[in-house]
Amino acid sequence: MAHSLQFSISTPSTHFQTISKRIAFAPKGDIHIPKLRVKLSVRSEVASPASSVSVSNTAAFHTTPFPVLPSFEGPNREAEAEPKVNGLRGTQRTKLVCTIGPATCGLDELEAMAAGGMSVARINMCHGEREWHRGVIERVRRINQEKGFSVAIMMDTQGNEYEVKSLLVEFISGDPFLKNFLNVKCKVILHLKFYRGAGVLLFYKIKYHDTSIFFQDADMWTFSVRSFNSTLPKHTVRVNYDGFAEGTVLSIRHWLNGVTDVKVGDEIVVDGGMARFEVIEKIGPDVKCHCTDPGLLLPGANLTFWRDGRLVQECNAMLPTLSSKDWLDIDFGIAEGVDFFAVSFVKSAEVINNLRSYIAARSCDSNIAVIAKIETVESLKNLEEIVQASDGVMVARGDLGAQIPLEQVPSVQEKIVMLCRQLHKPVIVASQLLESMIQYPIPTRAEVADVSEAVRQQADALMLSGESAMGQYPHKALSVLTSISLRMEQWWREGTHHQCMKFPDINSSPYSITEELCNAAAKMANKLGADALLVYTTTGHMASLLSRCRPTCPIFAFTPSMSVMRRMNLHWGLIPFCLNVSDDVASNLNSSISLLKARGLIKSGDTVVFISDTLQTIQVINVP
Ligand SMILES: Nc1ncnc2c1ncn2[C@@H]1O[C@H](COP(=O)(O)OP(=O)(O)OP(=O)(O)O)[C@@H](O)[C@H]1O
Ligand SMILES: CC(=O)C(=O)O
Ligand SMILES: [K+]
Ligand SMILES: [Mg+2]
């Protein structure tokens, strides 16, 4: 089957062509983007030995439908008649976090993602306005309420690092057509040529809402924090590190503090090696560079400075982890009652502790969990204290891979996953898991191997980024994660692959009794070949201690609190239900057994091991 896509673009004055490969563009002094009317025409040619069919279809960008997948009995789905008793249906142990973006922000798409196994929806404050995110939060809440899902919400802060400002926004600010274009969900990568006046040529590569610059070898470029009125001087890249106060004296001081340490001859590395530059000259807030290794610069690209093959760390170390914009976003997150904050570019435990105090002060009844993203060299140095201080950790391999040599990322990932297990914190493996599925409906073999490895390490959760935010196959990407997880988990259970991991005691009294109880219950369930573990947990703590043991059978966790239930979504193997528990333990047990039986999760004759945080005993039950 061959598909060809054609775009015709017309304006009152000019005719635009399409191009089909990655191209360079050199911004000229006075950029003017004409108002455009864009029509997308899609032609699909289906060739078979017997016939040749040609389909022509003209549609607005946002109308391209997603492929409809067969319905999936995924986690978090509950009988629609009983939305109060939310809980999981499937027994997949590895949890799935999905970044929500233009491809998945609609009500139907969110519902399909929830049905496909998304347990946590991540919103990234690097992109989009607060109102846009509020809409996503509202829709997730709505499907939880109306359809009985229990998808949690994670807000990821923008953070404060040197990065490249969104190029498209920079170049087109003020143009209403292209502003709309930023929000449309298009399934194809567009390559547009813009002509203006006599021979001024601009090429844009629009990938959803992104543009990129291709650096040529030997090009001279200036990296600058200055704000420019409407246009950028030729060969200038604007660097942003404090999205809220960019261009202010404070920002320039920070940049200068950073670049003071940069010497002529140092190297600027874009996104861990997408392109490289040598610093030729420093003039005020500008760093003049010569491109030594040509490549692509994408908006939001991470910039690092290197000297004699080593990272110059002082640059980013000068910047506070949370910018003023981040604090406003955090206020917004608290007001919206998100379940998790994921803190970008954490450097030490201090910021985590500050944020915790802030959350506690701002909302006494709020217990938003704080996830530390490990993506800087500093965070690796202070890893243990950061893990201890936080409620969970994300191995943010995207930015991490720009700060340490790429070949170190796999071993660092394994180390973080193991440490989190030992210190009893859930851990998410993130970034580029199925990167090729942004464009293609199947993953590469290497991606399958990478995801399998994360599942084999028994990370608590896997995360989709661009694949679900702006990819063409978000649902397929999710179902690929599900299939790989289920297969690897089964392989793990069936084989003799796992040796019992020896953990140091967490020994954080008053939890040590609970800890011993959980270790014993998990061991007993494994030895008896039990079909399920049942746990009644008020705060989620006892359930997470069971999860830490990674028992062979599924863990059904019952809690009276909806927010505790949502937070349990991040823990390996926990299948949470929200249930009003009475004082009568026997009747609680009976009702949860009936509930699980009714959903086919357990059956008569099964052996169930039961523990509860109000009753410090282990019971073994034969399901009637
Ligand atoms: N809310 C959004 N609106 C538009 N595009 C988005 C949104 N969220 C994510 N994206 C797109 O998906 C891509 C991958 O998402 P992701 O959350 O991993 O962001 P990122 O830019 O790589 O930053 P981070 O390091 O914080 O993960 C982004 O680069 C962006 O193109
Ligand atoms: C997820 C993220 O922030 C990263 O990989 O950089
Ligand atoms: K972020
Ligand atoms: Mg990052």
XYZ file of C-alpha atoms and ligand atoms in Angstrom:
663
model
C 0.000 0.000 0.000
C 1.395 3.379 -0.912
C 0.230 6.659 0.510
C 1.138 10.021 -0.744
C 0.312 13.242 0.973
C 0.023 16.520 -0.774
C -0.378 19.929 0.690
C -1.504 22.923 -1.172
C -1.153 26.257 0.467
C -2.373 29.486 -0.949
C -2.345 33.095 0.077
C -3.800 36.061 -1.670
C -0.427 37.007 -3.079
C 1.819 34.004 -3.181
C 1.892 30.363 -3.998
C 3.577 27.955 -1.647
C 5.009 24.619 -2.419
C 5.670 21.700 -0.238
C 8.953 20.046 0.310
C 9.548 16.641 1.682
C 12.888 16.618 3.386
C 14.566 18.228 6.304
C 16.016 21.528 5.251
C 17.989 24.401 6.563
C 16.706 27.853 7.013
C 18.519 31.010 7.707
C 16.357 33.619 9.343
C 16.783 36.992 7.718
C 16.586 40.355 9.316
C 12.988 41.317 8.748
C 10.790 38.335 9.014
C 7.229 38.672 8.008
C 4.910 35.753 7.850
C 1.988 36.378 5.545
C -1.506 35.380 6.522
C -2.223 31.989 5.091
C -5.098 29.808 4.289
C -4.038 26.212 4.457
C -5.825 23.299 2.922
C -4.589 19.798 3.505
C -5.301 17.331 0.792
C -4.599 13.701 1.462
C -4.362 11.241 -1.364
C -4.062 7.622 -0.611
C -3.224 5.078 -3.271
C -3.969 1.485 -2.512
C -2.282 -0.811 -4.946
C -3.012 -4.486 -5.250
C -2.327 -6.971 -8.060
C -5.929 -6.774 -9.197
C -6.868 -3.213 -8.631
C -5.656 0.277 -8.100
C -7.729 2.625 -6.030
C -7.113 6.279 -5.460
C -8.800 8.121 -2.642
C -8.777 11.847 -2.377
C -9.794 13.604 0.732
C -9.602 17.215 1.748
C -9.811 17.950 5.412
C -8.864 20.407 8.055
C -5.750 19.417 9.982
C -7.526 18.563 13.135
C -10.051 16.206 11.636
C -7.693 13.354 10.900
C -9.070 10.545 13.030
C -6.990 8.179 15.084
C -7.132 4.522 14.265
C -9.788 2.796 16.308
C -8.265 0.018 18.345
C -10.145 -2.934 19.712
C -11.347 -2.177 23.201
C -8.860 -3.165 25.827
C -9.576 -4.373 29.300
C -6.988 -2.098 30.740
C -6.246 -0.955 34.214
C -8.367 1.526 36.085
C -11.535 0.572 34.323
C -14.504 -0.138 36.487
C -18.064 -1.154 35.898
C -19.741 1.991 34.704
C -22.680 1.466 37.009
C -20.398 1.702 40.045
C -18.137 4.642 39.504
C -17.618 5.036 43.265
C -15.777 1.756 43.511
C -13.040 2.700 41.082
C -10.288 0.282 40.531
C -8.240 -1.687 38.093
C -9.501 -4.493 35.945
C -6.368 -5.859 34.394
C -3.484 -7.199 36.426
C -0.566 -5.627 34.593
C 2.111 -4.899 37.148
C 4.042 -2.159 35.352
C 2.243 1.178 35.447
C 1.957 3.486 32.445
C 2.313 7.262 32.534
C 1.311 9.184 29.400
C 2.206 12.764 28.555
C -0.868 14.550 27.310
C -0.458 16.912 24.392
C -2.341 17.942 21.277
C -2.701 14.315 20.135
C -4.443 13.138 23.282
C -6.057 16.134 24.993
C -9.637 15.567 23.819
C -12.235 13.802 25.918
C -12.503 10.803 23.597
C -8.754 10.438 23.233
C -8.263 10.649 26.999
C -10.907 8.023 27.546
C -9.285 5.771 24.965
C -5.922 6.234 26.707
C -7.465 5.404 30.084
C -9.119 2.329 28.619
C -5.788 1.422 27.048
C -4.025 1.326 30.411
C -2.900 4.883 31.209
C -2.778 5.100 34.982
C -1.239 8.567 35.229
C -1.753 11.495 32.843
C 1.281 13.802 32.786
C 0.976 17.435 31.842
C 4.221 19.191 31.035
C 4.295 22.873 31.966
C 7.060 23.426 29.398
C 4.333 23.482 26.800
C 0.981 25.167 26.508
C -0.868 27.700 28.625
C -2.321 27.041 32.060
C -5.843 27.220 30.615
C -5.001 24.423 28.220
C -3.753 22.272 31.098
C -6.812 23.132 33.168
C -8.946 21.782 30.325
C -7.002 18.497 30.342
C -7.350 18.168 34.122
C -11.096 18.792 33.883
C -11.527 16.193 31.173
C -9.519 13.572 33.070
C -11.674 14.252 36.140
C -14.764 13.939 34.027
C -13.876 10.543 32.611
C -12.910 9.374 36.103
C -16.271 10.451 37.451
C -18.488 9.478 34.591
C -16.740 6.356 33.359
C -15.291 5.004 36.584
C -11.596 5.402 35.761
C -9.127 6.568 38.369
C -6.427 8.212 36.299
C -4.070 10.324 38.407
C -2.635 13.648 37.265
C 1.043 14.488 37.322
C 2.203 18.035 36.733
C 5.767 18.305 35.458
C 7.458 21.641 36.112
C 9.289 23.509 33.409
C 12.437 23.910 35.486
C 15.293 26.215 34.948
C 18.047 25.253 32.553
C 19.671 26.758 29.546
C 17.595 25.752 26.646
C 16.614 27.050 23.315
C 13.469 29.111 23.170
C 10.628 27.836 21.089
C 11.796 28.877 17.663
C 8.449 28.954 15.983
C 6.867 31.145 18.616
C 9.895 33.384 18.391
C 9.608 33.840 14.685
C 5.881 34.006 14.261
C 4.716 35.707 17.409
C 1.677 37.759 16.672
C 0.575 35.882 13.597
C -2.947 34.644 14.300
C -2.919 31.922 11.697
C 0.265 30.312 12.875
C -0.755 30.739 16.496
C -3.791 28.604 15.730
C -1.522 26.265 13.958
C 0.369 25.675 17.189
C -2.670 24.098 18.706
C -3.815 21.922 15.868
C -3.217 18.278 15.951
C -1.806 17.276 12.630
C -0.843 13.782 11.763
C 1.825 14.638 9.287
C 5.023 16.544 9.348
C 4.626 19.635 7.247
C 7.389 21.286 5.399
C 6.411 24.714 4.260
C 8.284 27.228 2.248
C 7.573 30.854 2.851
C 8.484 33.350 0.197
C 8.366 36.994 0.795
C 9.131 39.925 -1.421
C 12.175 39.757 -3.625
C 13.976 36.609 -2.903
C 13.804 36.449 0.873
C 13.564 32.797 1.516
C 12.474 31.145 4.695
C 12.058 27.466 5.223
C 10.100 26.062 8.094
C 9.978 22.525 9.134
C 6.800 22.310 11.121
C 6.493 19.169 13.093
C 3.224 19.640 14.871
C 4.138 22.850 16.589
C 7.871 22.652 16.397
C 10.434 24.100 14.065
C 14.050 23.241 13.830
C 17.200 24.832 12.536
C 19.799 22.823 10.751
C 23.263 24.059 11.585
C 25.795 23.961 8.818
C 29.409 23.115 9.393
C 31.557 26.191 9.955
C 28.560 28.435 10.557
C 29.021 31.190 13.076
C 26.145 31.459 15.523
C 25.409 33.625 18.532
C 23.663 32.221 21.585
C 22.028 35.072 23.417
C 19.625 35.784 26.253
C 18.749 39.263 25.008
C 15.205 39.927 23.908
C 14.819 41.148 20.403
C 11.816 43.209 19.406
C 10.214 41.158 16.713
C 12.989 39.614 14.750
C 16.191 37.855 15.578
C 19.439 38.981 14.031
C 20.827 36.554 11.530
C 22.296 33.355 12.961
C 21.169 34.039 16.479
C 19.658 31.523 18.825
C 17.854 32.869 21.804
C 18.519 30.996 24.996
C 15.894 30.793 27.655
C 16.367 29.603 31.198
C 13.708 31.436 33.112
C 10.602 31.441 30.992
C 8.827 33.866 33.257
C 11.387 36.596 33.617
C 13.266 36.203 30.399
C 15.236 39.205 29.294
C 15.119 40.787 32.725
C 18.184 41.971 34.552
C 17.939 38.951 36.816
C 17.954 36.554 33.913
C 20.868 38.246 32.254
C 22.785 38.136 35.512
C 22.125 34.423 35.798
C 23.221 33.837 32.255
C 26.301 35.963 32.796
C 27.131 34.119 35.987
C 26.856 30.975 33.980
C 28.835 32.121 31.012
C 31.498 33.845 33.085
C 32.739 30.395 33.674
C 32.689 29.544 30.001
C 35.982 30.103 28.298
C 36.882 30.669 24.705
C 37.608 27.220 23.345
C 34.897 25.500 25.398
C 32.337 23.407 23.627
C 28.560 23.926 23.600
C 26.798 20.628 23.070
C 23.163 20.638 21.922
C 20.989 17.792 23.254
C 23.869 15.486 24.045
C 25.362 15.725 20.561
C 22.726 16.834 18.048
C 25.147 19.640 17.182
C 28.362 21.016 18.642
C 29.921 24.473 18.799
C 33.194 25.941 19.876
C 33.070 29.180 21.842
C 34.954 31.810 19.875
C 34.138 34.959 21.796
C 32.061 36.235 24.711
C 30.489 39.646 24.273
C 28.220 40.728 27.140
C 25.267 38.361 27.277
C 26.159 36.815 23.932
C 28.317 33.810 23.289
C 29.674 33.659 19.754
C 30.294 30.187 18.485
C 31.520 28.293 15.530
C 29.675 25.131 14.549
C 32.105 22.213 14.675
C 29.653 19.372 14.267
C 26.575 20.246 12.238
C 23.185 18.997 13.227
C 19.697 19.866 14.220
C 18.518 22.272 16.865
C 15.041 21.653 18.153
C 13.054 23.998 20.364
C 13.693 23.279 24.014
C 17.037 21.690 23.205
C 19.272 21.277 26.224
C 22.585 23.152 26.053
C 25.611 22.019 28.004
C 29.112 23.454 28.197
C 32.124 21.146 28.013
C 35.848 21.648 28.556
C 38.546 19.029 27.956
C 35.836 16.415 27.506
C 34.196 17.249 30.855
C 30.954 18.996 31.653
C 31.306 22.523 33.044
C 28.717 22.191 35.753
C 28.759 25.614 37.255
C 26.574 27.035 34.493
C 23.342 25.351 35.399
C 24.285 25.045 39.048
C 23.770 28.807 39.308
C 20.115 28.514 38.458
C 17.443 27.805 41.055
C 15.623 24.547 40.280
C 12.226 26.180 40.485
C 11.766 29.408 38.551
C 9.165 32.038 39.334
C 7.002 30.547 36.608
C 7.344 27.128 38.228
C 6.093 28.498 41.559
C 3.042 29.960 39.839
C 2.465 26.654 38.084
C 2.753 24.900 41.451
C 0.093 27.222 42.898
C -2.048 26.319 39.935
C -1.414 22.604 40.523
C -2.314 22.883 44.204
C -5.514 24.756 43.343
C -6.413 22.109 40.760
C -5.609 19.286 43.202
C -3.155 17.381 41.022
C -1.858 14.096 42.450
C 1.852 14.435 41.688
C 4.360 17.189 41.055
C 7.331 16.037 39.002
C 10.175 18.466 39.644
C 12.498 19.032 36.690
C 16.269 19.515 37.030
C 16.427 18.687 40.730
C 19.945 19.218 42.040
C 19.626 18.437 45.734
C 17.102 17.333 48.338
C 16.614 20.935 49.419
C 14.198 21.878 46.657
C 12.112 18.776 47.345
C 11.930 19.635 51.045
C 11.028 23.249 50.245
C 8.290 22.193 47.917
C 6.886 19.778 50.467
C 6.743 22.514 53.117
C 5.164 24.843 50.606
C 2.462 22.318 49.694
C 1.783 21.629 53.371
C 1.497 25.349 54.123
C -0.710 26.110 51.147
C -3.187 23.308 51.609
C -3.431 21.491 54.894
C -5.521 18.635 53.501
C -3.477 18.237 50.345
C -1.022 15.420 50.062
C 0.343 15.915 46.596
C 3.240 13.557 46.093
C 6.557 15.026 44.963
C 8.514 13.169 42.288
C 12.168 14.100 41.751
C 13.315 14.009 38.150
C 16.869 12.773 37.828
C 18.242 14.571 34.788
C 21.288 16.534 35.916
C 24.822 15.657 36.925
C 24.196 17.282 40.316
C 21.195 15.036 40.950
C 23.376 11.979 40.356
C 25.871 13.234 42.905
C 23.142 13.722 45.499
C 21.051 10.781 44.414
C 20.473 9.084 47.734
C 19.416 12.212 49.635
C 17.100 13.189 46.766
C 15.468 9.752 46.644
C 15.058 9.792 50.430
C 13.447 13.235 50.365
C 10.951 12.530 47.595
C 7.852 10.377 47.186
C 9.124 8.926 43.952
C 11.662 9.380 41.206
C 11.727 9.724 37.441
C 14.718 8.642 35.379
C 14.384 11.481 32.862
C 16.658 10.042 30.233
C 16.050 12.855 27.737
C 17.888 15.603 29.535
C 20.050 13.174 31.482
C 21.449 11.901 28.194
C 22.486 15.449 27.371
C 24.397 15.811 30.621
C 26.215 12.505 30.847
C 27.695 10.410 28.042
C 24.896 8.446 26.382
C 26.573 5.111 26.998
C 26.311 5.725 30.741
C 22.537 6.186 30.684
C 21.591 2.455 30.857
C 23.771 1.691 33.875
C 22.681 4.890 35.624
C 19.057 3.905 34.971
C 19.590 0.484 36.524
C 21.336 2.008 39.522
C 18.485 4.480 40.134
C 15.820 1.803 39.721
C 17.561 -0.469 42.239
C 18.178 2.348 44.707
C 14.516 3.374 44.582
C 13.490 -0.199 45.272
C 15.804 -0.353 48.241
C 14.677 2.980 49.604
C 11.048 2.128 48.947
C 10.172 4.805 46.388
C 8.329 4.277 43.126
C 10.427 4.911 40.023
C 9.403 5.891 36.493
C 11.594 5.201 33.470
C 11.003 7.992 30.960
C 11.884 9.302 27.510
C 12.349 7.825 24.080
C 10.899 4.449 25.057
C 9.078 4.240 21.748
C 10.386 7.378 20.067
C 10.016 6.017 16.547
C 6.296 5.528 17.187
C 5.862 9.293 17.034
C 5.931 8.656 13.304
C 5.505 4.945 12.756
C 2.816 2.492 13.869
C 5.319 -0.078 15.142
C 8.371 0.305 17.371
C 11.933 -0.607 16.450
C 13.332 -3.859 17.785
C 15.772 -1.841 19.840
C 12.932 0.086 21.479
C 11.188 -3.175 22.351
C 14.417 -4.367 23.955
C 14.782 -1.121 25.905
C 11.219 -1.256 27.253
C 11.652 -4.957 28.101
C 14.777 -4.120 30.066
C 12.946 -1.490 32.134
C 10.195 -4.034 32.848
C 12.800 -6.665 33.720
C 14.346 -4.208 36.170
C 10.848 -4.021 37.659
C 10.616 -0.268 37.473
C 7.261 0.847 38.825
C 6.219 2.749 35.737
C 7.059 3.480 32.125
C 6.371 6.870 30.607
C 5.421 8.016 27.115
C 6.418 11.557 26.114
C 6.147 12.736 22.514
C 4.675 9.352 21.547
C 1.469 10.184 23.390
C 1.674 13.999 23.425
C 2.061 14.676 19.752
C 2.724 11.391 17.990
C 0.615 9.889 15.280
C -0.048 6.638 17.146
C -0.567 7.388 20.856
C -2.958 4.487 21.409
C -0.776 2.049 19.564
C 2.246 3.178 21.565
C 0.320 2.547 24.770
C -0.771 -0.892 23.650
C 2.827 -1.731 22.688
C 3.922 -0.827 26.239
C 1.137 -3.020 27.591
C 2.036 -6.030 25.445
C 5.729 -5.785 26.270
C 5.026 -5.357 29.995
C 2.636 -8.299 30.134
C 5.023 -10.535 28.219
C 8.072 -9.642 30.301
C 6.184 -9.883 33.572
C 4.962 -13.342 32.622
C 8.473 -14.407 31.589
C 9.699 -13.197 34.947
C 7.057 -15.093 36.898
C 7.372 -18.305 34.953
C 11.115 -18.586 34.919
C 13.736 -18.847 37.511
C 14.873 -15.434 36.381
C 14.365 -13.677 39.634
C 16.361 -14.228 42.696
C 14.761 -12.836 45.798
C 16.243 -9.391 46.155
C 17.656 -8.698 49.583
C 16.612 -5.300 50.845
C 17.981 -3.401 53.743
C 15.251 -2.652 56.280
C 13.670 0.693 55.743
C 13.205 0.538 59.467
C 11.482 3.833 59.714
C 9.571 3.196 62.886
C 6.658 3.169 63.546
C 6.479 1.333 60.235
C 8.864 -1.502 61.000
C 6.062 -3.833 62.162
C 4.154 -3.079 58.988
C 7.319 -3.633 56.982
C 7.928 -7.047 58.562
C 4.304 -7.969 58.088
C 4.417 -7.082 54.410
C 7.684 -8.920 53.799
C 6.226 -11.996 55.501
C 2.911 -11.786 53.628
C 4.647 -11.456 50.254
C 6.969 -14.358 51.049
C 4.057 -16.473 52.225
C 2.041 -15.684 49.091
C 4.984 -16.690 46.882
C 5.633 -19.913 48.809
C 1.958 -20.909 48.867
C 1.525 -20.004 45.215
C -1.332 -17.720 46.303
C -3.591 -16.253 43.640
C -3.829 -12.804 45.173
C -2.741 -10.561 47.998
C -5.419 -8.332 49.507
C -4.474 -5.297 51.516
C -6.560 -2.703 53.351
C -4.568 0.471 53.484
C -5.568 3.852 54.839
C -2.627 5.900 53.572
C -1.318 3.575 50.876
C 1.832 2.912 52.883
C 1.155 -0.745 53.628
C 0.240 -1.391 49.999
C 3.457 0.226 48.778
C 5.482 -1.943 51.175
C 3.880 -5.013 49.624
C 4.600 -3.673 46.149
C 8.256 -3.262 47.112
C 8.483 -7.027 47.608
C 7.362 -7.549 43.973
C 5.344 -10.667 44.837
C 4.323 -13.085 42.108
C 0.561 -12.672 42.516
C -1.415 -9.456 41.976
C -1.978 -7.119 44.926
C -5.514 -5.780 45.303
C -5.353 -2.688 47.484
C -8.463 -1.210 49.114
C -8.566 2.279 50.521
C -11.361 4.643 51.523
C -9.569 7.635 49.971
C -9.843 8.504 46.287
C -6.582 10.468 46.354
C -4.712 7.585 48.021
C -6.127 5.303 45.361
C -4.912 7.604 42.591
C -1.430 7.828 44.084
C -1.233 4.033 44.296
C -1.452 4.135 40.491
C 2.277 4.728 40.368
C 3.305 1.644 42.332
C 4.298 -1.576 40.648
C 1.674 -4.309 40.917
C -0.862 -2.434 43.033
C -4.388 -2.732 41.756
C -6.179 -0.083 43.764
C -9.842 0.150 44.639
C -11.639 2.865 46.504
C -14.005 1.310 48.995
C -15.688 2.550 52.098
C -14.385 0.262 54.785
C -16.353 -0.415 57.949
C -15.065 -1.460 61.374
C -16.140 -5.008 60.743
C -13.074 -6.621 59.159
C -14.885 -9.844 58.257
C -17.588 -8.034 56.351
C -15.014 -5.826 54.577
C -13.182 -8.911 53.505
C -16.368 -10.561 52.283
C -17.398 -7.547 50.259
C -13.996 -7.143 48.619
C -13.847 -10.842 47.791
C -17.302 -10.613 46.175
C -16.192 -7.506 44.281
C -13.090 -9.237 42.920
C -15.040 -12.398 42.098
C -17.675 -10.388 40.250
C -14.905 -8.892 38.105
C -13.296 -12.241 37.428
C -10.125 -11.212 39.236
C -10.354 -14.134 41.659
C -12.542 -17.256 41.699
C -13.799 -19.912 44.095
C -11.003 -22.141 45.336
C -8.333 -19.453 44.991
C -5.924 -18.867 47.832
C -5.796 -15.297 49.025
C -3.405 -13.757 51.537
C -4.937 -10.831 53.409
C -3.401 -8.066 55.507
C -4.724 -4.801 56.822
C -3.122 -1.793 58.455
C -5.746 -1.763 61.165
C -5.270 -5.443 61.933
C -1.662 -6.507 62.313
C -2.152 -10.112 61.244
C -1.811 -12.189 58.118
C -4.785 -14.308 57.093
C -4.810 -16.991 54.448
C -8.246 -17.507 52.937
C -9.637 -20.079 50.590
C -12.098 -18.178 48.413
C -15.587 -19.667 48.929
N 0.990 20.435 26.232
C 1.648 20.253 25.103
N 1.342 20.983 24.032
C 2.008 20.808 22.890
N 2.990 19.912 22.713
C 3.349 19.171 23.728
C 2.702 19.292 24.994
N 3.283 18.430 25.836
C 4.246 17.803 25.142
N 4.282 18.236 23.863
C 5.165 17.786 22.787
O 5.676 16.504 23.076
C 7.101 16.530 23.112
C 7.607 15.574 24.154
O 7.029 15.880 25.389
P 7.863 15.966 26.724
O 6.901 16.144 27.819
O 8.807 14.822 26.829
O 8.643 17.335 26.546
P 10.104 17.806 26.426
O 10.010 19.059 25.658
O 10.967 16.705 25.914
O 10.524 18.239 27.893
P 10.841 17.448 29.259
O 12.321 17.401 29.388
O 10.207 18.258 30.303
O 10.232 16.094 29.149
C 7.439 17.984 23.368
O 8.710 18.334 22.896
C 6.361 18.709 22.621
O 6.664 18.768 21.265
C 11.138 13.493 30.992
C 12.209 14.476 30.931
O 12.099 15.551 31.462
C 13.424 14.132 30.239
O 13.600 12.980 29.836
O 14.270 15.018 30.106
K 9.210 19.516 32.179
Mg 13.698 16.864 31.015
